[in-house]
Amino acid sequence: MRRLAPAAIAALLALPAAASAYTPREHALYQDGPSGRYLLDQGWSTSPGQSGRFRPVAIPNAFNARNYTSGGNRSRVQWYRERFTLPRTSGAEGWRLRFESVNVRADVWMNGVKIGSHVGGYLPFELPASSIRPGSNELLVRVDGRKSRDDIPPAGRSQGWWNYGGILREVYLRKVYRLNLGDPQVTTTVGDPTRVLVKAQVRGSGGSAAVAVAGPNGFSKTVTVPTADLPATGASVEVPGARLWSPQTPALYTMKVMLPGGQVTTIHFGFRQWSKAPDGTPLLNGQPLHLRGASFHEDLLTPATIADELKALGANFTRQHYPPSPALLEAFDRMGIVFWEQIPVWRLRGSDVTSPRLNKVILGRLRQTLLRDRNHASVAAWSVENEVVRGGAQESRFLSQAKALTTRLDGTRFFAVDQTVTPGGTLPSYYKKLDALGISEYIGWYGDDPISDVRPALDATRAQLPGVALFVTEFGAEANRAGPASAKGTYAFQSQWLDKQLTAIDATPYLGGAIVWLLRDYAVRPGWGGGNPRPSPPFSNKGLLTRQGTPKPAWGVAKTHFGLTSSTG
């Protein structure tokens, strides 16, 4: 482990404390996961320089949140410091630090000793708090928000959302027990009998685990299994008369896995089955899907804000270009909002996804996403790329790699990509290996094709990919001003365009769902135009809500259409 230089330590210790050291409490912002998570939600301070003046700050924090210039988007380095007192607790064999998301690179020191580094946002990472001590402790984090060519999304490529730098989600101090559960996987069998099976890695050995399942109608059952059996055989519980999860009835069950030594891992899950009819019609619990919703960017919004806005819209389907906050996924589980999950592979080339530099990173992030989110009832699809250009044989090879990985770690959902569809366009034949395709179409917005071409383009896609489940996962129009419906960029144009799009989509029975782009306006990149004759860069104005959360007229159009569509049947 590397230590900070003595001069640097002296300079940091000479700085005034942002707050007196506090003792974090055992508390997490999302329910699923192990016991022993202590939220580090006080005592943080920040500075642009290691030797500068540190000012108090709340975490999460994006240090360039108000700098919508080219320099702000390129980002820079920012330092964060946290002072806390180690909690007194029995049974701790050690401690780890868990960061839910830092963008882009984090270098971390505990009490002057470097404990590790990590590159990449949107997913959690843990580091051993090997230099932690009883009493007062100081954590120092150097965040470099500048993009790297060895990360996704990579530097030097087109950018689809703002490059916020900082500690973007919460941080925990996590207790290490004598035995610790890792990478749990809950799978359900719908039918007669209905069963749930849990498998997991166990770090440490000895004794038996108790697995308790509770759920609707007062169901409760506990089984015990030797901890040595959990990785391969697992523990199975039969649930007679189980209630199925769906958007109309999002029934959830709670599993607790209790290990010798005191660790308790909580997992919420649902009994449900994603499948396809022979003609490719997507099914949930044997019923055809007809989902409606809007995509989002977390941007600077809280999970509760996003969930509440989707609910107010009447949405039961949503999507984001990167893995969301765990708290948001849990909200989707509870609310019956189906989630189309993506990793941040956006508009890369086929040569990128198989390059030695990026291929390992992409597959690694896909693996992390699968392991983190595979127990959520709301996740319907693993979309492994979005709008890849000039794919060819290299894209086909990557899709084979990605499908093998998803099948091995979770084969219960749709294996998918998102790709642009245009009138008269041709999709690659190797897309036939997909379970589902997310169609991105802007007919009537970009270019001169009339909106009457929407249905023929969808029919042509179905003819090219027989047996592949089809969803329209992106379509939208900019609106940032008043004006006539004939003028692109006006509220009236957006409303009329969206009404015609949804009318065509509503009349297309084989589609599993449609997701408007997007819920709320957001920052994209400097110079963004988005097809708007009078744009307001760097912001995309395709939202149904303004950046301040004010509904545009198109909000009412979407809500009306959504209310006329049943999610299944």
Coordinates of C-alpha atoms in Angstrom, one line a residue:
M1 CA 0.0 0.0 0.0
R2 CA 1.2 3.5 -0.8
R3 CA 1.3 6.3 1.7
L4 CA 0.8 10.0 1.1
A5 CA 3.9 12.0 1.2
P6 CA 4.6 13.4 4.7
A7 CA 4.3 17.0 3.5
A8 CA 0.9 16.2 1.9
I9 CA -0.3 14.6 5.2
A10 CA 0.8 17.5 7.2
A11 CA -0.9 20.0 4.9
L12 CA -4.2 18.0 5.1
L13 CA -4.1 17.6 8.8
A14 CA -3.4 21.4 9.2
L15 CA -6.7 22.2 7.4
P16 CA -9.7 23.0 9.5
A17 CA -12.1 20.1 9.9
A18 CA -15.3 20.3 7.9
A19 CA -17.1 19.0 11.0
S20 CA -16.3 17.2 14.2
A21 CA -15.8 13.5 13.7
Y22 CA -19.1 11.6 14.0
T23 CA -20.0 7.9 14.3
P24 CA -21.9 6.6 11.3
R25 CA -25.0 4.6 12.0
E26 CA -26.0 1.3 10.4
H27 CA -28.3 2.4 7.7
A28 CA -28.6 1.9 3.9
L29 CA -30.5 3.9 1.3
Y30 CA -31.7 0.7 -0.4
Q31 CA -33.0 -2.5 1.3
D32 CA -31.4 -5.4 -0.5
G33 CA -27.9 -6.4 0.5
P34 CA -26.0 -7.5 3.6
S35 CA -26.4 -6.2 7.1
G36 CA -23.5 -4.1 8.6
R37 CA -23.7 -1.2 6.1
Y38 CA -22.9 2.1 7.8
L39 CA -23.9 5.1 5.7
L40 CA -21.1 7.8 5.6
D41 CA -23.5 10.7 5.2
Q42 CA -21.9 13.4 7.4
G43 CA -18.4 14.9 7.9
W44 CA -17.6 15.3 4.2
S45 CA -15.6 18.2 2.7
T46 CA -14.2 19.0 -0.7
S47 CA -11.5 21.0 -2.5
P48 CA -10.3 21.4 -6.1
G49 CA -6.7 20.9 -4.8
Q50 CA -5.1 18.5 -2.3
S51 CA -3.6 21.4 -0.4
G52 CA -6.5 23.9 -0.8
R53 CA -9.2 24.9 1.6
F54 CA -11.8 22.1 2.1
R55 CA -15.4 23.2 2.4
P56 CA -18.3 21.1 3.7
V57 CA -20.2 19.2 1.1
A58 CA -23.1 16.7 1.0
I59 CA -22.6 13.3 -0.7
P60 CA -23.7 12.5 -3.5
N61 CA -21.9 15.5 -5.1
A62 CA -21.1 16.3 -8.8
F63 CA -18.4 19.0 -8.6
N64 CA -19.1 20.3 -12.1
A65 CA -22.9 20.3 -11.8
R66 CA -23.3 24.0 -12.6
N67 CA -20.5 24.3 -15.1
Y68 CA -22.2 23.7 -18.5
T69 CA -19.2 24.8 -20.5
S70 CA -16.8 22.7 -22.6
G71 CA -14.3 22.9 -19.8
G72 CA -17.0 21.7 -17.3
N73 CA -17.8 18.7 -19.6
R74 CA -14.1 17.8 -19.9
S75 CA -14.0 17.9 -16.1
R76 CA -10.9 17.9 -13.8
V77 CA -9.7 16.6 -10.5
Q78 CA -11.5 17.2 -7.2
W79 CA -10.6 16.0 -3.7
Y80 CA -13.0 14.8 -1.0
R81 CA -12.3 14.2 2.7
E82 CA -14.4 12.4 5.3
R83 CA -13.8 12.2 9.0
F84 CA -15.6 9.7 11.2
T85 CA -15.3 7.6 14.3
L86 CA -15.3 3.9 13.8
P87 CA -18.5 2.3 15.1
R88 CA -18.3 0.0 18.1
T89 CA -19.8 -3.3 17.1
S90 CA -19.3 -6.9 17.9
G91 CA -18.4 -9.6 15.4
A92 CA -16.4 -7.4 13.0
E93 CA -13.5 -9.3 11.4
G94 CA -12.6 -6.2 9.3
W95 CA -14.1 -3.3 7.3
R96 CA -14.5 -2.4 3.7
L97 CA -15.4 0.9 2.0
R98 CA -18.2 0.7 -0.6
F99 CA -18.7 3.4 -3.2
E100 CA -22.0 3.1 -5.1
S101 CA -20.7 5.3 -8.0
V102 CA -17.7 7.5 -8.6
N103 CA -17.1 9.1 -12.0
V104 CA -14.5 8.6 -13.5
R105 CA -11.4 7.6 -11.5
A106 CA -11.1 7.3 -7.7
D107 CA -7.9 7.0 -5.7
V108 CA -8.6 6.4 -2.0
W109 CA -6.5 6.8 1.1
M110 CA -7.4 5.8 4.7
N111 CA -5.4 7.5 7.4
G112 CA -2.7 8.5 4.9
V113 CA -2.4 4.9 3.5
K114 CA -3.5 4.3 -0.1
I115 CA -6.0 1.4 -0.1
G116 CA -6.9 1.3 -3.8
S117 CA -8.1 2.8 -7.0
H118 CA -11.1 2.3 -9.3
V119 CA -12.1 3.5 -12.8
G120 CA -15.6 3.7 -14.1
G121 CA -19.0 5.1 -13.0
Y122 CA -22.5 3.8 -12.5
L123 CA -21.6 0.6 -10.7
P124 CA -20.3 0.0 -7.1
F125 CA -16.9 -0.9 -6.0
E126 CA -15.4 -1.9 -2.7
L127 CA -11.9 -1.5 -1.2
P128 CA -10.5 -3.1 2.0
A129 CA -10.3 -0.5 4.8
S130 CA -7.0 -2.1 5.9
S131 CA -5.6 1.0 7.6
I132 CA -8.8 1.7 9.6
R133 CA -8.3 2.1 13.4
P134 CA -10.5 2.4 16.6
G135 CA -11.6 6.0 17.2
S136 CA -11.1 8.8 14.7
N137 CA -10.4 8.1 11.0
E138 CA -9.8 10.1 7.9
L139 CA -10.8 9.1 4.4
L140 CA -9.4 11.0 1.4
V141 CA -10.6 10.5 -2.2
R142 CA -9.1 12.0 -5.3
V143 CA -11.6 12.0 -8.1
D144 CA -10.5 12.5 -11.7
G145 CA -13.6 13.3 -13.8
R146 CA -11.7 13.3 -17.1
K147 CA -12.8 10.6 -19.6
S148 CA -10.4 7.8 -20.4
R149 CA -10.0 5.9 -23.7
D150 CA -9.9 2.7 -21.6
D151 CA -13.3 3.2 -20.1
I152 CA -17.0 3.3 -21.2
P153 CA -18.2 5.6 -22.5
P154 CA -14.6 6.3 -23.8
A155 CA -12.9 9.6 -24.4
G156 CA -12.8 10.6 -28.0
R157 CA -16.2 9.3 -28.9
S158 CA -19.6 11.0 -29.3
Q159 CA -21.1 11.7 -26.0
G160 CA -24.8 11.1 -25.2
W161 CA -25.0 12.6 -21.7
W162 CA -23.1 15.1 -19.6
N163 CA -19.9 14.0 -18.0
Y164 CA -20.6 14.8 -14.3
G165 CA -17.6 14.2 -12.1
G166 CA -17.5 13.4 -8.4
I167 CA -18.9 10.9 -5.9
L168 CA -22.3 10.5 -7.6
R169 CA -23.9 8.0 -5.2
E170 CA -23.7 7.2 -1.5
V171 CA -20.7 5.7 0.3
Y172 CA -20.8 3.0 3.0
L173 CA -18.5 1.6 5.6
R174 CA -19.3 -2.2 5.5
K175 CA -18.7 -4.6 8.3
V176 CA -16.9 -7.9 7.4
Y177 CA -18.2 -10.9 9.3
R178 CA -16.7 -14.3 10.0
L179 CA -18.8 -15.6 7.1
N180 CA -19.9 -13.4 4.2
L181 CA -22.4 -14.0 1.4
G182 CA -21.4 -13.0 -2.1
D183 CA -23.1 -12.7 -5.5
P184 CA -26.4 -14.3 -4.5
Q185 CA -28.7 -15.5 -7.3
V186 CA -32.4 -16.0 -6.8
T187 CA -34.3 -17.9 -9.5
T188 CA -38.0 -18.7 -9.5
T189 CA -39.9 -21.5 -11.1
V190 CA -43.5 -20.6 -12.0
G191 CA -45.9 -23.4 -12.2
D192 CA -46.8 -26.4 -10.1
P193 CA -45.0 -26.4 -7.8
T194 CA -43.8 -22.8 -7.6
R195 CA -40.3 -22.7 -6.1
V196 CA -37.5 -20.2 -5.4
L197 CA -33.9 -21.3 -5.4
V198 CA -31.0 -19.3 -4.0
K199 CA -27.3 -19.9 -4.7
A200 CA -24.4 -17.8 -3.5
Q201 CA -20.7 -17.7 -2.8
V202 CA -19.7 -17.9 0.9
R203 CA -16.5 -16.4 2.1
G204 CA -15.5 -18.3 5.1
S205 CA -16.6 -21.8 6.1
G206 CA -18.5 -23.8 8.7
G207 CA -22.0 -24.2 10.0
S208 CA -25.4 -23.9 8.3
A209 CA -27.3 -21.0 6.8
A210 CA -30.9 -20.3 7.5
V211 CA -33.0 -19.1 4.5
A212 CA -36.3 -17.5 5.4
V213 CA -38.9 -16.5 2.8
A214 CA -41.9 -14.3 3.5
G215 CA -44.5 -12.8 1.3
P216 CA -48.2 -12.1 0.4
N217 CA -51.1 -13.8 2.2
G218 CA -49.0 -14.4 5.3
F219 CA -46.6 -16.8 3.6
S220 CA -43.5 -17.6 5.8
K221 CA -41.1 -20.5 5.6
T222 CA -37.5 -21.2 6.8
V223 CA -35.1 -23.9 5.7
T224 CA -31.5 -24.6 6.7
V225 CA -28.7 -25.7 4.5
P226 CA -25.0 -26.3 5.1
T227 CA -23.1 -23.1 4.0
A228 CA -20.8 -25.4 1.9
D229 CA -23.9 -26.3 -0.2
L230 CA -24.9 -22.7 -1.1
P231 CA -22.6 -22.2 -4.1
A232 CA -23.6 -25.3 -6.1
T233 CA -26.8 -26.8 -4.7
G234 CA -28.3 -23.8 -3.0
A235 CA -31.4 -23.7 -0.9
S236 CA -34.9 -24.3 -2.4
V237 CA -38.2 -23.2 -0.9
E238 CA -41.6 -24.3 -2.3
V239 CA -44.3 -21.5 -2.2
P240 CA -47.8 -22.9 -2.8
G241 CA -50.2 -20.5 -4.5
A242 CA -47.5 -17.9 -5.1
R243 CA -48.7 -14.5 -6.4
L244 CA -47.1 -13.5 -9.6
W245 CA -45.3 -10.2 -10.2
S246 CA -46.6 -8.0 -13.0
P247 CA -47.1 -4.3 -13.6
Q248 CA -50.7 -4.6 -12.5
T249 CA -49.9 -6.7 -9.4
P250 CA -46.2 -6.2 -8.4
A251 CA -46.2 -8.9 -5.7
L252 CA -42.8 -9.1 -3.9
Y253 CA -41.4 -11.7 -1.6
T254 CA -38.6 -11.2 0.9
M255 CA -35.7 -13.6 1.4
K256 CA -33.2 -13.4 4.3
V257 CA -30.1 -15.5 4.3
M258 CA -28.6 -15.7 7.8
L259 CA -25.1 -17.0 8.2
P260 CA -23.2 -18.1 11.3
G261 CA -21.4 -15.1 12.7
G262 CA -24.3 -12.7 12.3
Q263 CA -24.5 -11.5 8.7
V264 CA -28.0 -11.3 7.3
T265 CA -28.5 -10.6 3.6
T266 CA -31.9 -9.4 2.4
I267 CA -33.2 -10.0 -1.2
H268 CA -36.6 -9.0 -2.5
F269 CA -37.8 -11.0 -5.5
G270 CA -40.9 -11.8 -7.6
F271 CA -42.3 -14.8 -9.2
R272 CA -42.6 -14.1 -12.9
Q273 CA -41.5 -15.4 -16.3
W274 CA -40.3 -13.5 -19.4
S275 CA -40.7 -15.5 -22.6
K276 CA -41.7 -15.3 -26.3
A277 CA -44.4 -16.8 -28.5
P278 CA -43.1 -18.7 -31.6
D279 CA -43.8 -15.5 -33.7
G280 CA -41.6 -13.4 -31.3
T281 CA -44.4 -11.8 -29.4
P282 CA -43.0 -11.0 -25.9
L283 CA -44.8 -12.5 -23.0
L284 CA -44.9 -12.0 -19.2
N285 CA -46.4 -14.9 -17.3
G286 CA -47.7 -16.2 -20.6
Q287 CA -49.5 -13.0 -21.5
P288 CA -48.6 -10.6 -24.4
L289 CA -46.9 -7.4 -23.2
H290 CA -48.1 -3.9 -24.2
L291 CA -45.9 -1.7 -22.0
R292 CA -45.6 2.1 -22.2
G293 CA -43.3 4.6 -20.6
A294 CA -40.4 7.1 -20.9
S295 CA -36.6 6.9 -20.6
F296 CA -34.7 9.0 -18.1
H297 CA -31.3 10.2 -17.1
E298 CA -30.6 10.3 -13.4
D299 CA -28.6 13.5 -14.1
L300 CA -28.9 15.3 -10.7
L301 CA -32.3 13.9 -9.7
T302 CA -33.1 11.8 -6.7
P303 CA -34.4 8.2 -7.2
A304 CA -37.7 9.2 -5.5
T305 CA -38.2 12.1 -8.0
I306 CA -37.7 9.9 -11.0
A307 CA -40.0 7.2 -9.6
D308 CA -42.7 9.7 -8.7
E309 CA -42.6 11.3 -12.1
L310 CA -42.9 8.0 -13.9
K311 CA -45.8 7.0 -11.7
A312 CA -47.6 10.4 -12.4
L313 CA -47.2 9.8 -16.1
G314 CA -48.8 6.4 -15.8
A315 CA -45.7 4.6 -17.0
N316 CA -45.0 0.9 -16.5
F317 CA -41.8 0.7 -18.7
T318 CA -38.6 2.7 -18.6
R319 CA -34.9 2.7 -19.6
Q320 CA -31.6 4.4 -19.0
H321 CA -28.3 4.2 -20.9
Y322 CA -26.4 3.0 -17.8
P323 CA -27.2 1.0 -14.6
P324 CA -29.3 3.0 -12.2
S325 CA -29.2 3.6 -8.5
P326 CA -30.1 0.4 -6.6
A327 CA -32.8 2.4 -4.7
L328 CA -34.4 3.3 -8.1
L329 CA -34.5 -0.4 -9.1
E330 CA -36.1 -1.3 -5.9
A331 CA -38.8 1.4 -6.5
F332 CA -39.5 -0.1 -9.9
D333 CA -39.9 -3.6 -8.3
R334 CA -42.4 -2.2 -5.8
M335 CA -44.3 0.0 -8.4
G336 CA -44.5 -2.6 -11.2
I337 CA -42.4 -0.5 -13.6
V338 CA -40.5 -2.8 -16.1
F339 CA -36.9 -1.8 -16.6
W340 CA -34.9 -2.3 -19.9
E341 CA -31.4 -2.4 -18.5
Q342 CA -28.4 -1.1 -20.5
I343 CA -24.7 -0.8 -20.0
P344 CA -23.0 2.5 -21.3
V345 CA -22.0 1.1 -24.8
W346 CA -23.4 4.0 -26.8
R347 CA -22.7 4.7 -30.5
L348 CA -19.4 2.8 -30.5
R349 CA -18.1 1.1 -33.6
G350 CA -17.8 -2.7 -34.1
S351 CA -14.0 -2.3 -34.0
D352 CA -14.4 -0.7 -30.5
V353 CA -16.5 -3.4 -28.9
T354 CA -13.9 -6.1 -29.9
S355 CA -10.7 -4.0 -29.4
P356 CA -8.3 -5.3 -26.8
R357 CA -8.6 -2.0 -25.0
L358 CA -12.3 -1.9 -24.6
N359 CA -13.7 -5.5 -25.0
K360 CA -12.5 -6.6 -21.6
V361 CA -13.9 -3.5 -19.9
I362 CA -17.3 -3.8 -21.6
L363 CA -17.7 -7.5 -20.7
G364 CA -16.5 -6.7 -17.2
R365 CA -19.1 -4.0 -16.7
L366 CA -21.8 -6.3 -18.2
R367 CA -20.7 -9.0 -15.6
Q368 CA -21.0 -6.5 -12.8
T369 CA -24.4 -5.4 -13.9
L370 CA -25.7 -8.9 -14.2
L371 CA -24.4 -9.8 -10.7
R372 CA -25.8 -6.7 -9.1
D373 CA -29.2 -6.6 -10.7
R374 CA -30.2 -10.1 -11.6
N375 CA -32.5 -10.6 -8.6
H376 CA -34.8 -7.6 -9.4
A377 CA -38.3 -8.6 -10.5
S378 CA -38.6 -5.5 -12.7
V379 CA -35.6 -6.1 -15.0
A380 CA -36.9 -7.6 -18.3
A381 CA -33.9 -7.3 -20.6
W382 CA -30.1 -7.1 -20.7
S383 CA -29.3 -4.7 -23.5
V384 CA -25.6 -4.9 -24.2
E385 CA -25.2 -2.1 -26.7
N386 CA -27.0 0.9 -28.1
E387 CA -26.8 2.2 -31.7
V388 CA -23.5 0.6 -32.6
V389 CA -22.3 1.9 -36.0
R390 CA -20.4 0.0 -38.7
G391 CA -20.8 -3.2 -36.6
G392 CA -20.1 -6.1 -39.0
A393 CA -18.3 -9.3 -38.1
Q394 CA -16.7 -7.6 -35.0
E395 CA -20.1 -6.7 -33.6
S396 CA -21.4 -10.2 -34.3
R397 CA -18.4 -11.6 -32.4
F398 CA -19.0 -9.3 -29.4
L399 CA -22.7 -10.3 -29.3
S400 CA -21.7 -14.0 -29.1
Q401 CA -19.4 -13.2 -26.2
A402 CA -22.1 -11.1 -24.4
K403 CA -24.8 -13.7 -25.0
A404 CA -22.6 -16.5 -23.5
L405 CA -22.0 -14.3 -20.4
T406 CA -25.6 -13.4 -19.9
T407 CA -26.7 -17.0 -20.4
R408 CA -24.2 -18.2 -17.8
L409 CA -25.0 -15.6 -15.2
D410 CA -28.7 -15.0 -15.8
G411 CA -30.6 -16.6 -18.7
T412 CA -34.1 -15.7 -17.5
R413 CA -34.4 -12.3 -19.3
F414 CA -34.3 -11.1 -22.9
F415 CA -30.9 -10.7 -24.4
A416 CA -31.1 -7.5 -26.4
V417 CA -29.6 -4.6 -28.2
D418 CA -31.0 -1.2 -29.1
Q419 CA -30.5 -0.1 -32.7
T420 CA -31.7 2.7 -35.1
V421 CA -34.4 1.7 -37.6
T422 CA -35.2 3.9 -40.6
P423 CA -37.6 3.5 -43.6
G424 CA -35.9 1.2 -46.1
G425 CA -33.1 0.3 -43.7
T426 CA -31.5 -3.1 -43.3
L427 CA -30.5 -4.7 -40.0
P428 CA -27.7 -7.2 -39.8
S429 CA -28.7 -10.8 -40.1
Y430 CA -26.7 -11.7 -36.9
Y431 CA -29.4 -9.9 -34.9
K432 CA -31.4 -13.0 -35.3
K433 CA -29.4 -14.4 -32.4
L434 CA -31.1 -11.8 -30.1
D435 CA -34.1 -12.5 -27.9
A436 CA -35.3 -8.9 -28.3
L437 CA -34.5 -5.7 -30.2
G438 CA -35.0 -2.2 -28.9
I439 CA -36.0 -0.1 -31.9
S440 CA -34.7 3.5 -31.9
E441 CA -36.7 5.5 -34.5
Y442 CA -37.1 9.2 -35.1
I443 CA -39.2 9.0 -38.2
G444 CA -40.7 12.4 -38.8
W445 CA -38.2 14.2 -36.7
Y446 CA -34.7 13.6 -38.1
G447 CA -34.7 13.7 -41.9
D448 CA -37.7 14.2 -44.3
D449 CA -39.4 10.8 -44.0
P450 CA -43.2 11.2 -43.2
I451 CA -44.5 9.9 -39.9
S452 CA -46.8 7.6 -42.0
D453 CA -43.6 5.5 -42.5
V454 CA -43.6 4.4 -38.9
R455 CA -45.7 1.3 -39.3
P456 CA -44.1 0.1 -42.6
A457 CA -40.7 0.5 -40.9
L458 CA -41.8 -1.6 -38.0
D459 CA -43.3 -4.3 -40.2
A460 CA -40.1 -4.4 -42.3
T461 CA -38.1 -4.9 -39.1
R462 CA -40.3 -7.8 -38.0
A463 CA -39.9 -9.4 -41.5
Q464 CA -36.1 -9.2 -41.2
L465 CA -36.0 -10.6 -37.7
P466 CA -38.6 -13.3 -37.4
G467 CA -39.0 -14.7 -33.9
V468 CA -37.2 -11.7 -32.3
A469 CA -39.3 -9.8 -29.7
L470 CA -39.7 -6.1 -30.7
F471 CA -39.9 -3.1 -28.5
V472 CA -39.7 0.6 -29.5
T473 CA -37.3 1.9 -26.9
E474 CA -36.5 5.4 -28.2
F475 CA -38.5 8.0 -30.1
G476 CA -38.9 11.7 -29.4
A477 CA -38.9 15.3 -30.6
E478 CA -37.4 18.5 -29.2
A479 CA -39.6 21.2 -27.7
N480 CA -38.3 24.4 -26.1
R481 CA -40.7 27.2 -27.2
A482 CA -44.2 28.1 -28.3
G483 CA -45.2 28.2 -31.9
P484 CA -47.2 26.5 -34.6
A485 CA -47.4 22.7 -35.0
S486 CA -45.7 23.0 -38.3
A487 CA -42.5 24.2 -36.8
K488 CA -40.0 21.7 -35.4
G489 CA -38.9 22.5 -31.8
T490 CA -42.3 23.9 -30.7
Y491 CA -44.5 22.4 -28.0
A492 CA -47.3 22.1 -30.5
F493 CA -45.1 20.1 -32.9
Q494 CA -43.9 17.8 -30.2
S495 CA -47.4 17.1 -29.1
Q496 CA -48.7 16.4 -32.6
W497 CA -45.7 14.3 -33.5
L498 CA -46.0 12.2 -30.3
D499 CA -49.7 11.7 -30.8
K500 CA -49.1 10.4 -34.3
Q501 CA -46.2 8.2 -33.2
L502 CA -48.2 6.6 -30.4
T503 CA -51.3 6.1 -32.6
A504 CA -49.1 4.1 -35.0
I505 CA -47.5 2.2 -32.2
D506 CA -50.8 1.5 -30.4
A507 CA -52.1 -0.1 -33.6
T508 CA -49.1 -2.5 -33.9
P509 CA -50.1 -5.5 -31.9
Y510 CA -46.8 -7.5 -32.0
L511 CA -44.8 -4.7 -30.1
G512 CA -44.0 -5.5 -26.5
G513 CA -43.8 -1.9 -25.5
A514 CA -42.8 1.7 -26.3
I515 CA -40.6 4.1 -24.4
V516 CA -40.7 7.8 -25.2
W517 CA -37.4 9.7 -25.3
L518 CA -37.6 11.1 -22.7
L519 CA -39.0 11.9 -19.3
R520 CA -37.1 15.2 -18.5
D521 CA -34.8 17.5 -20.4
Y522 CA -31.2 17.0 -19.5
A523 CA -27.6 18.1 -20.4
V524 CA -26.0 16.2 -23.3
R525 CA -22.8 17.9 -24.5
P526 CA -21.6 21.3 -25.7
G527 CA -23.1 22.3 -29.1
W528 CA -26.0 19.8 -28.9
G529 CA -28.7 20.5 -31.4
G530 CA -30.9 17.4 -31.5
G531 CA -32.5 18.3 -34.8
N532 CA -34.0 21.5 -33.3
P533 CA -33.8 24.5 -35.6
R534 CA -33.5 26.7 -32.5
P535 CA -31.7 24.5 -30.0
S536 CA -30.6 25.4 -26.4
P537 CA -27.2 23.6 -26.1
P538 CA -26.0 21.8 -24.2
F539 CA -29.5 20.6 -23.2
S540 CA -31.7 18.1 -24.9
N541 CA -35.3 19.4 -24.9
K542 CA -37.0 16.1 -25.9
G543 CA -38.3 15.7 -22.4
L544 CA -42.0 15.5 -21.5
L545 CA -40.9 17.7 -18.6
T546 CA -38.6 20.7 -18.5
R547 CA -35.4 20.5 -16.5
Q548 CA -37.3 22.2 -13.7
G549 CA -40.0 19.5 -13.8
T550 CA -42.7 21.5 -15.5
P551 CA -44.9 19.4 -17.8
K552 CA -45.0 20.3 -21.5
P553 CA -48.2 19.8 -23.5
A554 CA -46.8 16.5 -24.8
W555 CA -46.9 15.1 -21.2
G556 CA -50.7 15.1 -21.4
V557 CA -50.6 13.4 -24.8
A558 CA -48.4 10.6 -23.6
K559 CA -50.4 10.1 -20.4
T560 CA -53.7 9.8 -22.3
H561 CA -52.2 7.2 -24.7
F562 CA -50.6 5.3 -21.8
G563 CA -54.0 5.2 -19.9
L564 CA -55.7 3.5 -22.9
T565 CA -53.1 0.7 -23.1
S566 CA -53.3 -2.4 -20.9
S567 CA -49.8 -3.7 -19.9
T568 CA -50.6 -7.3 -20.6
G569 CA -53.2 -9.4 -22.4

